Each structure stands twice: as C-alpha cells, then as structure tokens.
XYZ file of C-alpha atoms in Angstrom:
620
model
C 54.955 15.802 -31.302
C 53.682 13.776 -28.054
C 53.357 15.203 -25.255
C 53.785 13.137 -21.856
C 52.691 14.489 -18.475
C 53.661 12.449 -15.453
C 51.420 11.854 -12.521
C 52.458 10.533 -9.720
C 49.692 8.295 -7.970
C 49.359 7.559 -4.279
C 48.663 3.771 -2.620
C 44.686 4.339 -2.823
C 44.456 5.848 -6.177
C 46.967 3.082 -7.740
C 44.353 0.789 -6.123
C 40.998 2.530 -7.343
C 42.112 2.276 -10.814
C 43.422 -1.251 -10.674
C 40.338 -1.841 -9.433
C 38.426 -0.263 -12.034
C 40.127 -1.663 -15.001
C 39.825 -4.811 -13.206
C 35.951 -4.723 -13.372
C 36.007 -3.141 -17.018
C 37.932 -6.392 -18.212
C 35.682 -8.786 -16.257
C 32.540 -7.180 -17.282
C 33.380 -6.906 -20.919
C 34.321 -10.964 -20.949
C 30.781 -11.831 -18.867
C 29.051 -10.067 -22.128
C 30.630 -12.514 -24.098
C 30.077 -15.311 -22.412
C 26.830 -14.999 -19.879
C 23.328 -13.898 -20.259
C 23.874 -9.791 -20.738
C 20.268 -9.279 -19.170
C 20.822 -11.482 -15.842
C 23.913 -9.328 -15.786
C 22.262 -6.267 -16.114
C 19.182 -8.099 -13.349
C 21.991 -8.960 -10.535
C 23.697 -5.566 -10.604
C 20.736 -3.811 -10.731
C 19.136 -5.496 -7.437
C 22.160 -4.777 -6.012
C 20.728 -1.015 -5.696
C 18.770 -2.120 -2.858
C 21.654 -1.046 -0.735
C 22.316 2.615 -1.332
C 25.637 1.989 -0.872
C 26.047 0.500 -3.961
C 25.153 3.132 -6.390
C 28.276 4.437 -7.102
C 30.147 1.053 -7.977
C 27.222 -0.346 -9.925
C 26.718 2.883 -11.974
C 30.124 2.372 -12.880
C 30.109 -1.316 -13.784
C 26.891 -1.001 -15.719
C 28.303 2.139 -17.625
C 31.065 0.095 -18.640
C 28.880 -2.720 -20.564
C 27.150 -0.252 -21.873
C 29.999 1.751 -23.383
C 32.056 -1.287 -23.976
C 28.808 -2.596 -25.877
C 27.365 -0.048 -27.486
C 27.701 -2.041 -31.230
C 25.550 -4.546 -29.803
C 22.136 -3.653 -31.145
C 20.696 -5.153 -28.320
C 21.958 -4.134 -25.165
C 19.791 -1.704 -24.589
C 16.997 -3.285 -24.949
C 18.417 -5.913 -22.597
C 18.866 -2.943 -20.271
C 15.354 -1.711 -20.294
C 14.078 -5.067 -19.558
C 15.891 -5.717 -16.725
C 15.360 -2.611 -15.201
C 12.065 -3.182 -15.522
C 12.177 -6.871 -14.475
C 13.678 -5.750 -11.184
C 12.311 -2.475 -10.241
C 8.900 -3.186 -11.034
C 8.917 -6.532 -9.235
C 5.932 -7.624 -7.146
C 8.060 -8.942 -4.916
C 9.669 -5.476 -3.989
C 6.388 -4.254 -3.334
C 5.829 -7.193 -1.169
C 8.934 -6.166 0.497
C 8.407 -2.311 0.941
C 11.277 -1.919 -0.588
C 11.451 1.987 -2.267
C 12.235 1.973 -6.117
C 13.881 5.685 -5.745
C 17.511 4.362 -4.729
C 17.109 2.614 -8.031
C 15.553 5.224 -10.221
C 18.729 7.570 -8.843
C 20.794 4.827 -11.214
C 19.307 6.891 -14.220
C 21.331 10.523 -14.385
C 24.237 8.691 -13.999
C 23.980 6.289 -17.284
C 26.431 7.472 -20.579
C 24.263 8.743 -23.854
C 22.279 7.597 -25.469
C 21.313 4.743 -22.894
C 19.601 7.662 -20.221
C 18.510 10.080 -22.787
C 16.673 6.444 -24.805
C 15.793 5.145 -20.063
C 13.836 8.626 -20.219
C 12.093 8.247 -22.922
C 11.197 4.607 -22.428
C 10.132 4.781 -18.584
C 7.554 8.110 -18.748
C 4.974 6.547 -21.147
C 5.389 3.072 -19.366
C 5.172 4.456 -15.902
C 1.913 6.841 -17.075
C 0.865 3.964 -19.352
C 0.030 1.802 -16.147
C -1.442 4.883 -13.632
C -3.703 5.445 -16.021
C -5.827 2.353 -15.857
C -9.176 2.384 -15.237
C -9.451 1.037 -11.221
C -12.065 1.742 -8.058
C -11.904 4.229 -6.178
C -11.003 1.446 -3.271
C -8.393 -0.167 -5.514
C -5.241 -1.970 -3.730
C -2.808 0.605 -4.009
C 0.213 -2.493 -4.129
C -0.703 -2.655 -8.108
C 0.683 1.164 -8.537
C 2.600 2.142 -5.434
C 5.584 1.938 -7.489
C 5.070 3.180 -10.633
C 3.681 5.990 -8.513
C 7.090 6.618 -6.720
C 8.930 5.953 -10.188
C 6.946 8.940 -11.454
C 7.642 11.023 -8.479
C 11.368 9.927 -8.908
C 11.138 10.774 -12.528
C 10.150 14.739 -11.348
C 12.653 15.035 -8.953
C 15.363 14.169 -11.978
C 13.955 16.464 -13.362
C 13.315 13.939 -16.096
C 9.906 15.071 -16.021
C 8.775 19.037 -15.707
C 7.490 19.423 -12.475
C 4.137 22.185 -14.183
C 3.527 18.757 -16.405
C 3.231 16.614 -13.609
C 1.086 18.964 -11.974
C -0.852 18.900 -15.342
C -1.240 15.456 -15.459
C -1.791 14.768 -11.658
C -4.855 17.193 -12.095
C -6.481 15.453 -15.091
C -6.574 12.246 -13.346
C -7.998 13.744 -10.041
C -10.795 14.665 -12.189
C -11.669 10.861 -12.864
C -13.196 9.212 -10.298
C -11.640 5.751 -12.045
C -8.195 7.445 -11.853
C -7.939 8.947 -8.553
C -6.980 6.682 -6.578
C -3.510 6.493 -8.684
C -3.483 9.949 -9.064
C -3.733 10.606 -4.992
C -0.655 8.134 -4.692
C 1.128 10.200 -6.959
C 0.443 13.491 -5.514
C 1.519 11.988 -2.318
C 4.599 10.530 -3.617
C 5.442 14.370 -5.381
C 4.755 16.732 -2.228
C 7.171 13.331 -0.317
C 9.766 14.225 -2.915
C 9.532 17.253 -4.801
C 7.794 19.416 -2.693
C 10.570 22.109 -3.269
C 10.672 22.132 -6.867
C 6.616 22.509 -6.441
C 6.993 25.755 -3.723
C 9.673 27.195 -6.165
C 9.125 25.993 -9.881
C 5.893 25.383 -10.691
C 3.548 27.771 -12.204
C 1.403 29.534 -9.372
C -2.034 29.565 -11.086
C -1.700 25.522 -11.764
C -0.511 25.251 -8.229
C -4.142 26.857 -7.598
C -5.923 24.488 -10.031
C -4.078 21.742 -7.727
C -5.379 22.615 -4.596
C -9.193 23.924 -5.795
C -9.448 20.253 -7.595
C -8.133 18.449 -4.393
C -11.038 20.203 -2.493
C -13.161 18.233 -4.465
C -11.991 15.114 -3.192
C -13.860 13.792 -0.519
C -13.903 10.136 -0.559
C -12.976 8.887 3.292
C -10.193 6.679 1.569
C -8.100 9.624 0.412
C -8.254 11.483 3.647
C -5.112 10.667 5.159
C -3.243 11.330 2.118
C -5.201 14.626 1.658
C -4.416 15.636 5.415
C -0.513 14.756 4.425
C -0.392 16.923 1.161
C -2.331 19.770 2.578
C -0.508 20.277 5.433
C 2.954 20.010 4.078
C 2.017 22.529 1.021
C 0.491 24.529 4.104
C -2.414 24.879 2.286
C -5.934 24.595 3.681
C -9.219 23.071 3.244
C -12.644 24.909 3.389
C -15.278 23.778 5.876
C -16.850 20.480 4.824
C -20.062 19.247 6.605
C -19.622 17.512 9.967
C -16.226 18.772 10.116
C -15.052 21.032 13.108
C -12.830 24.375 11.558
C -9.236 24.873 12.277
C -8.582 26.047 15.492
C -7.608 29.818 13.583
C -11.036 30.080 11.843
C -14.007 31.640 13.819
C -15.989 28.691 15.355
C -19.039 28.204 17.135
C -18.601 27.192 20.573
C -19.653 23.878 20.219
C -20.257 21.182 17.685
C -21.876 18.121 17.689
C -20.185 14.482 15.546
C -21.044 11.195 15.935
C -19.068 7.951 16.184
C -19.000 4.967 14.817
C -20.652 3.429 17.884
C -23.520 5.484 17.348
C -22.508 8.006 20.276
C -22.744 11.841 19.720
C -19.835 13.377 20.883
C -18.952 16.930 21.507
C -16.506 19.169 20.950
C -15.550 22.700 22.034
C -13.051 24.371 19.639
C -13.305 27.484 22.034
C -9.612 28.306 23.549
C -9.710 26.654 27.259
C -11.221 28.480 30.172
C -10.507 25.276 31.827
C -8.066 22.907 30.361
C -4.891 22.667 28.877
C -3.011 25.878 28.741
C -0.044 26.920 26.835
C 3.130 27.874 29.351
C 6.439 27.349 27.756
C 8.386 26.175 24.944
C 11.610 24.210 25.396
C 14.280 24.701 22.608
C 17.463 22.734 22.488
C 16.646 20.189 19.158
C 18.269 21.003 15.837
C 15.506 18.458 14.095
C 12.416 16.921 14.627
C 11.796 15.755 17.945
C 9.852 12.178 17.675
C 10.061 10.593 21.311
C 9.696 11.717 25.074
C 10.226 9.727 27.925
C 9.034 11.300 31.867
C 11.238 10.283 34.813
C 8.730 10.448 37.521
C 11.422 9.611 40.553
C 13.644 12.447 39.227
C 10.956 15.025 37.824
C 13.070 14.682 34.041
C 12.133 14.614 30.913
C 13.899 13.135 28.261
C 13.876 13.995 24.696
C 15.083 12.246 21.338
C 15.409 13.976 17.770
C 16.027 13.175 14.422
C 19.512 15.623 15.281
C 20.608 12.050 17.041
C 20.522 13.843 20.423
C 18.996 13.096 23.543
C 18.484 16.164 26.120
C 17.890 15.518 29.597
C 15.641 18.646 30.606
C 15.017 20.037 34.476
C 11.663 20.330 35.540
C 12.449 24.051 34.993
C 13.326 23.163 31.744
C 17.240 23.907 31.418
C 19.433 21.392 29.716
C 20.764 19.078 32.445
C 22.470 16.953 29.767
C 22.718 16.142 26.024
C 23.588 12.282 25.326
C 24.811 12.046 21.345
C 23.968 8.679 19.821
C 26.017 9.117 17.398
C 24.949 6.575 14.567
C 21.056 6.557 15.556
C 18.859 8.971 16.093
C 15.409 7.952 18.446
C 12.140 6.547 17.076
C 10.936 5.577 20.142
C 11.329 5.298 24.296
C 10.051 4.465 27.482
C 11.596 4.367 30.996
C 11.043 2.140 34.163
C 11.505 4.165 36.792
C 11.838 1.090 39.437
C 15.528 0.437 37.723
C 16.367 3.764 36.201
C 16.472 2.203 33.005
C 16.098 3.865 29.730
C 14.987 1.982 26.761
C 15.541 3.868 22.869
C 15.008 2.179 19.559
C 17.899 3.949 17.120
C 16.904 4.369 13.440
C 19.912 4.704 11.386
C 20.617 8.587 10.556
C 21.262 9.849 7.682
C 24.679 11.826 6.883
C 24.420 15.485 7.247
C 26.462 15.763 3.961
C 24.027 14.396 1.780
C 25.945 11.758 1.217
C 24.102 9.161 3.450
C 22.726 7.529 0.430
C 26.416 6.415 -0.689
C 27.428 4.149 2.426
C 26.398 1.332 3.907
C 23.944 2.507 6.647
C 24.400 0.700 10.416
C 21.298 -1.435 11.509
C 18.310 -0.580 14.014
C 19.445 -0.515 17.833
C 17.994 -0.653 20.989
C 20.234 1.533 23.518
C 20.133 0.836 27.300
C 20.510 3.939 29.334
C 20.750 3.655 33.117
C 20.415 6.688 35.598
C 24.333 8.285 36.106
C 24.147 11.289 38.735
C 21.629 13.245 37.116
C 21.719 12.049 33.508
C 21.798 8.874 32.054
C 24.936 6.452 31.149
C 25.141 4.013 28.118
C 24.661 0.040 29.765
C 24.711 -1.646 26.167
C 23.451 -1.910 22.627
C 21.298 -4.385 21.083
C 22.414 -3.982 17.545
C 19.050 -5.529 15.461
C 21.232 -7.314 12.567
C 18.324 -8.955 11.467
C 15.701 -6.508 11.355
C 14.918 -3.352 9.416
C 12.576 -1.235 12.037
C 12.022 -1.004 15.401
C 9.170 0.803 15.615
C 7.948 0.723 19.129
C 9.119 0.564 22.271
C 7.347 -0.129 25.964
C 9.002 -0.819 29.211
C 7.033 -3.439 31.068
C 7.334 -1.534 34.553
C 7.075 -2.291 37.912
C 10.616 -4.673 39.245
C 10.441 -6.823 35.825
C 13.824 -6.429 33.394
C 11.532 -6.950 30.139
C 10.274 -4.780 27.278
C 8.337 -5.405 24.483
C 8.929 -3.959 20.261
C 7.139 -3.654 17.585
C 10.195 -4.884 14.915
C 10.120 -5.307 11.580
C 12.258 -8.478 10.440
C 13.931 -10.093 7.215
C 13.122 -13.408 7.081
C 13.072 -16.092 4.223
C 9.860 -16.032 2.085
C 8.300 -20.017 2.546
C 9.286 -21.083 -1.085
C 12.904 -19.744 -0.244
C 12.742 -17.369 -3.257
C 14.467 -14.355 -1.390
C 13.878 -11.603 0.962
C 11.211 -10.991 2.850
C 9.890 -9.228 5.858
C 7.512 -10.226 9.009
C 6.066 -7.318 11.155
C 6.745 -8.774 14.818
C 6.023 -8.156 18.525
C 8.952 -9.021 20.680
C 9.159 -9.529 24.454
C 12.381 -9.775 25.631
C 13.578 -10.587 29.579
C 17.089 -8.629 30.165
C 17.655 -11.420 32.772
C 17.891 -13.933 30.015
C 21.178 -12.964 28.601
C 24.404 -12.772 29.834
C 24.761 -8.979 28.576
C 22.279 -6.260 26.298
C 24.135 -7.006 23.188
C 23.645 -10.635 23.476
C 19.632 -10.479 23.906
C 16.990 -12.590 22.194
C 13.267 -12.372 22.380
C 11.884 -14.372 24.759
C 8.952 -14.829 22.488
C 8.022 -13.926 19.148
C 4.404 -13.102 17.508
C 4.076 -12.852 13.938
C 0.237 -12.171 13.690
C 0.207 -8.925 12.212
C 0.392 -8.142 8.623
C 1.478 -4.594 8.238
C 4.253 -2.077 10.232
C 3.514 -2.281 14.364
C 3.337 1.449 15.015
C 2.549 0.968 18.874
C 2.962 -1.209 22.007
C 1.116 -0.732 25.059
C 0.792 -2.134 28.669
C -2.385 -3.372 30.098
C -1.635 -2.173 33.890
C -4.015 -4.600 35.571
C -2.046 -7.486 34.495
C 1.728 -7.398 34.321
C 1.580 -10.462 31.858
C -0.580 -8.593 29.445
C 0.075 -6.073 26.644
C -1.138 -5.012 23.546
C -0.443 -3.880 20.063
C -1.589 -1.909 17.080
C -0.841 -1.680 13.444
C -1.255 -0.327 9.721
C -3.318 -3.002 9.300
C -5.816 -1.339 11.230
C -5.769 -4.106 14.059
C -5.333 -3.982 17.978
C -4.478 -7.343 19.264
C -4.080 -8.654 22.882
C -1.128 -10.779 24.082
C -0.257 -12.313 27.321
C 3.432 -13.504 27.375
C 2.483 -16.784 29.084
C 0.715 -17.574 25.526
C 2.173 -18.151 22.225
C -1.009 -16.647 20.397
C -2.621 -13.725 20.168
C -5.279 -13.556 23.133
C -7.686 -11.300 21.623
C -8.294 -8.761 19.558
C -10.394 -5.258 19.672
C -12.694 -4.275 17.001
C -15.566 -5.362 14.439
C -16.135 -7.312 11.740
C -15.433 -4.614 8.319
C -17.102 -4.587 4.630
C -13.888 -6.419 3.273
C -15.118 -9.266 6.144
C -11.906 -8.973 8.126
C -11.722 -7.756 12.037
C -9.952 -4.322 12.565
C -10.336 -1.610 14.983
C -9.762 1.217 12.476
C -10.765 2.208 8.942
C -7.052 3.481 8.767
C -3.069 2.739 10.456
C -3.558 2.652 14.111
C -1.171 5.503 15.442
C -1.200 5.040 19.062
C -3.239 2.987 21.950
C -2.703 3.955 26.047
C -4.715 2.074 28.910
C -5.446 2.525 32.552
C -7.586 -0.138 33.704
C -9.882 -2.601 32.478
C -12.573 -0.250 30.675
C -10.286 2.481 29.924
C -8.327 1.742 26.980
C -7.981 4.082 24.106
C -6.635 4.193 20.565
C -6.379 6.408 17.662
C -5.973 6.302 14.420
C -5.119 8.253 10.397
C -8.970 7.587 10.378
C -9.671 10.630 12.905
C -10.655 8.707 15.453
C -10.244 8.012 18.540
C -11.842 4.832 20.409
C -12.410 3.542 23.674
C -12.436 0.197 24.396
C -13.547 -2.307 27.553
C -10.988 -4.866 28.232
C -13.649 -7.112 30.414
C -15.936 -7.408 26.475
C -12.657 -8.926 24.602
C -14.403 -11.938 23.575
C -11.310 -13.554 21.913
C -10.965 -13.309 17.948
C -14.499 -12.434 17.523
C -13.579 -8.637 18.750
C -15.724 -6.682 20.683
C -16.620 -3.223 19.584
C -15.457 0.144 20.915
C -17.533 1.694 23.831
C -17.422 5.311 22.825
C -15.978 6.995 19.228
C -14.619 10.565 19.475
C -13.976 12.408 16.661
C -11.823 16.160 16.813
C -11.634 17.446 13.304
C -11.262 16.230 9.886
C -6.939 15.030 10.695
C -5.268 11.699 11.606
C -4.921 11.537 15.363
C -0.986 10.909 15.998
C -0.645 10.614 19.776
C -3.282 10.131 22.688
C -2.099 10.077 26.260
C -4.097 9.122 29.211
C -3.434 11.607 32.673
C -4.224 14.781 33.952
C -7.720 13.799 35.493
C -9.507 10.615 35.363
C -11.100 9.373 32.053
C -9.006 12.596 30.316
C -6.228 12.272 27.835
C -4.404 14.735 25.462
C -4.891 13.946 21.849
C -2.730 15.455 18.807
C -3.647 15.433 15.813
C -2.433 16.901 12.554
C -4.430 20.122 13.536
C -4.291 20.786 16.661
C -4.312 19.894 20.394
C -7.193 18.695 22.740
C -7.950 17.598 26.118
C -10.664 14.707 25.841
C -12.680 13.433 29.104
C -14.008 10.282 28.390
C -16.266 10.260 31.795
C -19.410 9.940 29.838
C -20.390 7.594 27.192
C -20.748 10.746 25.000
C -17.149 11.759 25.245
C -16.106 15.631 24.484
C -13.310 17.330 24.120
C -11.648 20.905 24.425
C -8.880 22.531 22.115
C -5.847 23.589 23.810
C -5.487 27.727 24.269
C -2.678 28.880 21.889
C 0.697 30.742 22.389
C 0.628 34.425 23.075
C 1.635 34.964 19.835
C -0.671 33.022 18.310
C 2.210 30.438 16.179
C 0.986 27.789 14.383
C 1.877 24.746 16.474
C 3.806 21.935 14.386
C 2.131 18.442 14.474
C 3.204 16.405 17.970
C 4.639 13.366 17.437
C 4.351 12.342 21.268
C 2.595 13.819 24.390
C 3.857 12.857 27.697
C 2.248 13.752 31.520
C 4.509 14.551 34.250
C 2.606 12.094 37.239
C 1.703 14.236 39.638
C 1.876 17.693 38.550
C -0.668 19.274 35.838
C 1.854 19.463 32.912
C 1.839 18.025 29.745
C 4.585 18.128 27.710
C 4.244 17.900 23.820
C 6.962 18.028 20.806
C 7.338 17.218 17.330
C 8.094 18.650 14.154
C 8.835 22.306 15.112
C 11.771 20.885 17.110
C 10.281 22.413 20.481
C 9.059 20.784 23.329
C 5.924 23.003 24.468
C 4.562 22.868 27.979
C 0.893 22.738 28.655
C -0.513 23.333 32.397
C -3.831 21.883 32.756
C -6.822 23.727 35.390
C-alpha cells in the first residue's frame, strides 16, 4: 500500500526547491568534472560574507552527501578548509575566521564529527610552539580565535580549555599564545565561563593570571579582568582601585623621566559626580556638545541618537535605523552634525545571515531644536570609519580615520589600507556624492583618532594601533611630522601600545593616550619632522588603558578615563598630577567611558559608555 499526501506549494517555496535541486545537480556534475578541493576552496571563501552561510552550508553538504563513496572527499575537505581559513593572507586582511568556523555544526556525519576531531589537535598543535614572550601575534591570532570558536561550539569543553589555557600560562615560551587565547575565550565564551565552568579552575585561572606581569600582556590582562569582573592585587608602582583604601598620594614616573603624582583621594576640589542621564538601551560610544544651543548629543550601539537639554530631558531621539554611531563631532558655525554609522547588527540574532549595509557618514543639520537628516555618504568601498573630526570654524570639511579595500600590488585579492581622509563638502554637488579631497595612506594599523591642531586651520593630526601620532597639513600630500621616539624594534612611535585618543589646545598643549596607561604631552613647536620629538611630560593613573582624554575645565586640565576609573589631570607643571573623580552616592561601580565631552563655558563634564548612562560631573 502507498500512501500519497498532497502538498500544495506556494510561488516562493516552488522556487526554493527548484533552486535547491538546481544546485544539488550542478554540484554533483562539478565533482565529476573539476578539481573537488578548489570547489570546496571557492565556496568556502565565500564565508567571508556572513550572509552566505546558509546557502554554502547547503551546497557543501550536498557534495559531501552526494560523495560520500569517494574515499577522498574528505580529506579534500579538510584541506581546503584549512587552505582558506588559515590563510596568511586573511590575517593580513583582519578578516575573523569565526563566520567560517560557524560552517562546522552545520556539516552531515561523519564529515563534522571526523572536522572536530581533525581541527582540535591541529589548532593546539600550532599554539603550542615554543615562541618569545614578544612574539608577533599574526603567526597565531587565528588559530587562537579557531580555538575560541571551537569552545563556543561547544566542540571543545569549556573546564578543558580552561585546563589547557592554564598550563600554557605557566610557560613563559607559551604565554604569549596562551594570553591570545584567553582573550579570544572571555571575547566569545565568556558566558559559558560565568555559568559552566568549574568554580575552583575558574580560581586557578585568575590566581595564575596574577602572575603575569610582562608589560606586553597588560592590555589584554586589563580586558579579561575587567569583563570576568575580577580583580588584580596591588602590584608595585601601581595606584589601587579607586574602592580599595589608598594613601593619599602616590608617586610614578614617566617615560620622560618626570615624577608625576597622583591623588586617588575622592575630590575636595575637582570633578564631582551630579547626575546620571538614562535614555540608551546599549552602549553609548559617542557624544557630541552643541555649544550655541547648550545640547548634547548622544549615539549608542541601540542605533539611537538623543538630543538631551542642558537639564538633561530628552529633547529628541533621531533613529538611524541601519547604523548605529562610532563616532561624531559638530561645527557649531553651520549647525552641522557629522556621525560615522557602523552597520548594526539584527536584534534577532540573525544579523549574521544577511548581507550587512556598508559604513556611513550621516549629515545632520540643526531643525528647530533637534537635528534633521541633510544626506548620507554611504562608504561602498571601505570597511570602518573609525574617526570622525569636524574641521570648525566657517570651513565645510572634515577629516576620517577609514579603513579601505583596496587591491593588494601583485593583484592577488583583497586587501585593506588604514587611511586619513579630508573631505571639502563644497566639492560635491550633494553628501552622497563626496570624495576625499586628499588621501594619506601612511599608517599601518586601524586610525582610532583624528584631531585638530587649533592654531592652524590647515593642520590636523592622527593616531593609531600602530602606536604612531602623525602630523598632516592638507596643503601637503605627506605626512608633516610625526610625535614620538625612536623604540627597541628601531621604528618611531609615540606609544608602547594602540593610541586611543589625542586632543590639543595650542602649540605646547597637545595630549594623547594610550592601552599602554599613559598619557603624554607633547610640544607642537619641537616636531622636528620624521625624526619625532619626544613627549614633554608622561602621566601615568593606574595600571588600565587610558580610553578617552579631553582637554577643558581649567587651563592645562583634562578628564581622562580609563578602564578604572575617572580623573581630572592638570598638566600646569612639568610634573603633571592628577585627582580621581568623587563617586555616586551610592557608591556604583562606574562602567568604562568611551568618550568625555566639556560643555564650553560651564563646569560640566559629561561622560558615557558601557553602562548605557551618560553621567554628569561638575568640576570646583
């Protein structure tokens, strides 16, 4: 007896499967007649758009269930997986190899059951060379985020990554690889770590990461402490948390040799905490002050920009609606606000399954009391804009810090140039249409800041993580000049570490900071080209990266945040010092704040980040 059940089918689902035993038919006659591992090689890469993952999981689940006799085409499936995840060239490309380890749960048996077993050893196999503490972490970075992948599949338990993680912190020749992978885990797994792992190797964890104290781990260690929320007993030379009983002063010194002080005291006279601002659903990662119309302007990872009262009520919320802000600055002389738009993510969870928008810039000009739309600059070409800086006064111009896919100089594929852009708005017919006026491709790593040099209109400056600061002057097609000294590895920088932020006032005030807990201050008028000049006072506040420095509130002062806390620095001697900022009422745990704006002429400071509040500071 058969049995026949009738289904009727609608327009798209008559398509989907026409189109799926389309592809099973092609597929099956490319095995037979083309290269089964290029195949495999060119549907793999295509998982560098996450978009892709569902059709190529399908397509390559088809060859291998259509081919499953062959005794080979498995083997010709590890190798290009291999061949193309592993790549240099990815590296190269900071491209992530997660969107293609998620290819994995998805393959038929035995090909993920034989992918698991293949990948752990290999993946371990290669962290587990002997290398210098100061290694290059390009040879590893992605076998290190293939093993974090591998415990977020839970392909891996997460207690015997743990296990392993510690054993190589142990080794001085392995830590390096082991710190990457740590830092890749908390990135990824730092769920299944709070709420699976055994609690007593959790402690093991943290009492052998105390024991790490090389100054090339310290950023990393700063990252995985504070997102386990764990902390890290007093080391020597290092001020205490802000909680911990201090003494009222301590004294550092700075790389230029200059003693600097620093009272972790609460503030008889500096900044004080006032208010807190809620209206964010997310991170809050850029501020902008609109010193005509006493506004601030907030953007967070929610996609949302609030237009706050100098009272601090809502005035208006603007939705981006594909984008969510990176990065702003306004010129006041035009009313002009400038956002770069990262791409965000769907609230579904399905964000990784479409085919994401590109980077923006977003013109916003003063309507009434909040701020209208004027055009999009849709950045086709580029995957970042990082930075952001209005260049004031009655100019239309602004300058980025973009990274951009390019063509590598053998035309073998791909590739990406970290750029600063100046850009005229006069020089297009409308915002869309805009081009950089000029381009410079000097830097070799992400541009995390721009700055203006407010002496000279024609001047501004940038910083990087490749621990440079470099001058440019738009009439030039060059680099100008460049802050800093000559390191060990015989190359100029400004930092041991990425450069987070730089601000300037005039010629001798010019500040940056950096993941090396630093902050620097630099003369303008001893810029002696590309030879560098070195910094004219260091200031050190704990032992955390410094994310945001912002000069105001009285000469030679700026507000500094770091990953532990809030200061007020006065730079007016060449030993600088600096005061924490007095806490809540209730004594909360400030999140880390990702930028710090001054409202001119009153004694606020507003600062936000990752709690999603904006927090108000008066200064006396």
């Amino acid at each position: 007896m058969k049995l026949f059940i009738e289904v009727e089918l609608g327009p798209d689902e008559i398509s989907l499967a026409t189109e799926l035993f389309r592809t099973m038919r092609v597929l099956t006659e490319h095995v037979k007649t083309r290269d089964v591992g290029k195949l495999f090689q060119t549907l793999i890469s295509r998982l560098e758009d996450a978009s892709q993952l569902d059709r190529v999981a399908t397509e390559i689940a088809t060859l291998l269930t259509e081919n499953l006799s062959s005794e080979t085409i498995l083997d010709e499936f590890q190798a290009a997986f291999v061949a193309v995840v592993f790549s240099h060239d990815l590296v190269l490309r900071q491209q992530s190899v997660v969107p293609f380890m998620f290819l994995l749960p998805r393959l038929p048996e035995p090909a993920k059951s034989r992918m698991r077993d293949f990948l752990i050893p290999k993946v371990l196999k290669h962290l587990t060379l002997k290398r210098p503490v100061e290694a290059s972490r390009m040879d590893f970075f992605a076998h290190a985020e293939a093993f974090a992948a591998l415990v977020s599949l839970e392909f891996v338990s997460i207690s015997g990554a743990v296990t392993t993680i510690i054993t190589l912190l142990r080794k001085p020749d392995t830590r390096c690889a082991a710190i990457t992978m740590l830092g890749k885990t908390v990135e990824l797994c730092v769920q299944q770590l709070n709420d699976k792992c055994d609690v007593n190797t959790m402690a093991e964890l943290n009492a052998v990461l105390h024991n790490v104290t090389e100054d090339a781990f310290q950023y990393d260690i700063n990252y995985i402490e504070d997102s386990m929320n764990w902390s890290r007993p007093m080391l020597a030379g290092v001020v205490p948390k802000p909680e911990q009983p201090t003494p009222a002063t301590m004294s550092l010194q700075g790389d230029s040799g200059k003693g600097s002080v620093l009272d972790a005291s609460p503030a008889s006279s500096g900044l004080h905490a006032a208010d807190s601002y809620r209206g964010h659903q997310n991170p809050i990662f850029a501020m902008a002050y609109d010193d005509k119309r006493n506004q601030l302007i907030s953007g967070a990872k929610d996609g949302t920009l609030i237009v706050w009262t100098a009272d601090g009520k809502v005035s208006e919320t603007v939705d981006m609606a594909s984008h969510y802000a990176c990065s702003m600055d306004i010129n006041s002389s035009h009313q002009m606000l400038l956002v770069c738009g990262v791409a965000k993510e769907d609230s579904s969870g399905q964000g990784g399954n479409r085919l994401l928008p590109p980077p923006c810039i977003q013109r916003y000009g003063a309507a009434g009391h909040g701020w209208k739309e004027q055009g999009m600059l849709s950045k086709d070409s580029s995957k970042l804009v990082a930075c952001i800086k209005a260049m004031g006064g009655m100019e239309h111009a602004f300058v980025t810090g973009e990274t951009v896919h390019t063509s590598a100089p053998e035309g073998s594929g791909p590739w990406l140039d970290e750029r600063v852009c100046y850009y005229d708005i006069n020089a297009a017919s409308s915002f869309a249409n805009l081009q950089p006026v000029r381009q410079y491709a000097e830097h070799e790593d992400l541009i995390t800041c721009v700055s203006l040099f407010p002496p000279n209109h024609n001047i501004f400056m940038s910083g990087s993580r490749d621990f440079t600061v470099r001058v440019w002057d738009r009439r030039r097609e060059r680099c100008v000049g460049m802050f800093g000294t000559v390191a060990k590895n015989g190359r100029l920088q400004a930092h041991d570490a990425m450069i987070t932020c730089l601000d300037a006032i005039d010629t001798n005030f010019i500040l940056s900071a950096g993941m090396d807990t630093r902050v620097l201050r630099w003369d303008f008028r001893t810029l002696a080209n590309q030879g560098g000049s070195a910094p004219v006072a260091s200031l050190q506040l704990d032992d955390s990266a410094v994310l945001k420095v912002a000069l105001g509130g009285r000469p030679n002062c700026a507000a500094v945040s770091t990953l532990r806390g809030l200061y007020l620095a006065d730079f007016s001697n060449p030993r600088p010092t600096a005061r924490l900022a007095e806490p809540f009422k209730d004594n909360r745990r400030i999140g880390r704040y990702h930028d710090l704006k001054w409202a001119n002429g009153r004694n606020l400071l507003y600062a936000a980040g990752d709690d999603m509040r904006i927090d108000v500071y008066t200064l006396r």
